[in-house]
């Protein structure tokens, strides 16, 4: 971890991802000012030495780099464009880094507004989940001005292992959506396969051992299939967040226009899973929705 | 490779898979008698020292182990149950090994008929493709009597790297279908993702580099996505064979009854790909069908 002393950062959003990420930057020597909707959630960071700000604008005021890691696109809009938003406080020359998974078009809009304020903006969503956030092993997909990325690269290298400049503003978001599209496919394949195995009376562990080394091999099979077989549906990654991400990809594709029948179907099945009460279960709880789909509720 | 001298085998079906597989057994010392529909295709094996038989029954007559590796379930039915089929010639005590991907119920039927003839039968479909067949690195998924498997294990170990006993007759086929169900999912996810990347104007290679190490990681992304980006749609595994395998899984699931909406959709899209003329392209040519789906043919 490089020496970040002298770096003045703002961090907005201290949930399951943002909290450990900001913690790494403070541990690396950065002077942080934090804001989050529920102040108590920022407690551990304040204990680490972070200052508290009453609004995103106040947090941004003295910062050279402003990080945002919030929930939904509407939260991002509010945090940047609200009356006390980041753009109301940003310094000239600062770099704004939105690490939320959000709309590529919103990333473009933030970049344009930042430029008007004499600042730069990067969209930099991540993959690797809460484990990657805690262990600083995230993959960070960056869109926006390459020179701005170079200025904040030491900060990003404190948060993740793979930092790739994907292209102009919005490209980080597009890349993250590509990631989610692949996962939607592997997830339905793995869940249907496990369900088939169980109904066919196979020893599913043995089946997994046979297939995981070949063309069916995937992260989901290695990491989530064993949890499905144990009946452990704790997140990992929440179904309600995955539903959001798939919706972003489908909306974006509709504008291209590009039909993605596979992704559309998987999202519908996840909506059913959420409707059945599994919105805050892990994404591999798709198995449970598919299981219920073919199960009698009668005698 | 163990010493197989003294093993008398029959080999039926010498296509892209069967030819190199039988070749490994002969190279290991087995005495082989071969039959295939088009005699010329068995030429390399006869050059290696194999005897030729005029029918599956004749091939089976003196064999301790009878291998079949043909195309479709109807071919398997003909090869086993036809007037000159394997079961008309099988010796008492022989082991019949069907390595074709076929119906689990057909594997059960063959096992019952073999038992009536005083023989044993194993269903032993493989994954690993033509490369795995040539390099003897196949994964072999075996259903049927465990004692019969032990008797032919040295032969199977000459053909593949992973030999797993999955359970009773049909379990090998069920396991292979589980493999294909996962692949259907990874394939639609990867193809839709690549298509999205291209339409969004991303540098797709860079996108792949960002996502392949994480939760989206899969064999298809590593091995087939680069070929898609190069426009190389040569098989690998033929779309028309994959359509067959997905059909087997869906038919079997319908009998359980189990709905598999993901697999059903993917198969429909592959049927479209075949209808468009890509039946003998590789499975990753699903990309091309999806691309055409959202492309204007007008001005």
XYZ file of N, CA, C and O in Angstrom, chain B residues 12 58 98 123 213 216 235 240 243 267:
40
model
N -17.408 -49.304 -31.838
C -18.421 -48.985 -32.845
C -18.616 -47.477 -32.901
O -18.979 -46.859 -31.889
N -21.298 -58.655 -34.996
C -20.036 -59.348 -35.292
C -18.870 -58.738 -34.512
O -17.982 -59.457 -34.058
N -21.532 -47.433 -23.462
C -22.004 -46.440 -24.431
C -21.485 -45.062 -24.030
O -21.858 -44.537 -22.980
N -23.312 -46.547 -18.926
C -23.417 -45.330 -19.741
C -22.256 -44.451 -19.303
O -22.035 -44.234 -18.104
N -11.316 -12.467 -14.302
C -10.749 -12.961 -13.050
C -11.740 -12.990 -11.901
O -11.410 -13.477 -10.822
N -17.615 -13.353 -12.868
C -18.091 -13.691 -14.208
C -17.192 -14.729 -14.877
O -17.494 -15.208 -15.973
N -16.082 -25.025 -35.192
C -16.270 -25.844 -33.982
C -14.922 -26.413 -33.557
O -14.071 -26.653 -34.413
N -25.485 -28.243 -33.899
C -26.533 -29.261 -34.061
C -26.436 -30.362 -32.997
O -27.460 -30.908 -32.591
N -27.864 -28.703 -29.754
C -29.333 -28.666 -29.834
C -29.907 -30.022 -29.418
O -30.886 -30.097 -28.669
N -32.190 -23.072 -25.963
C -32.342 -24.033 -27.057
C -33.100 -23.418 -28.234
O -32.756 -23.646 -29.390
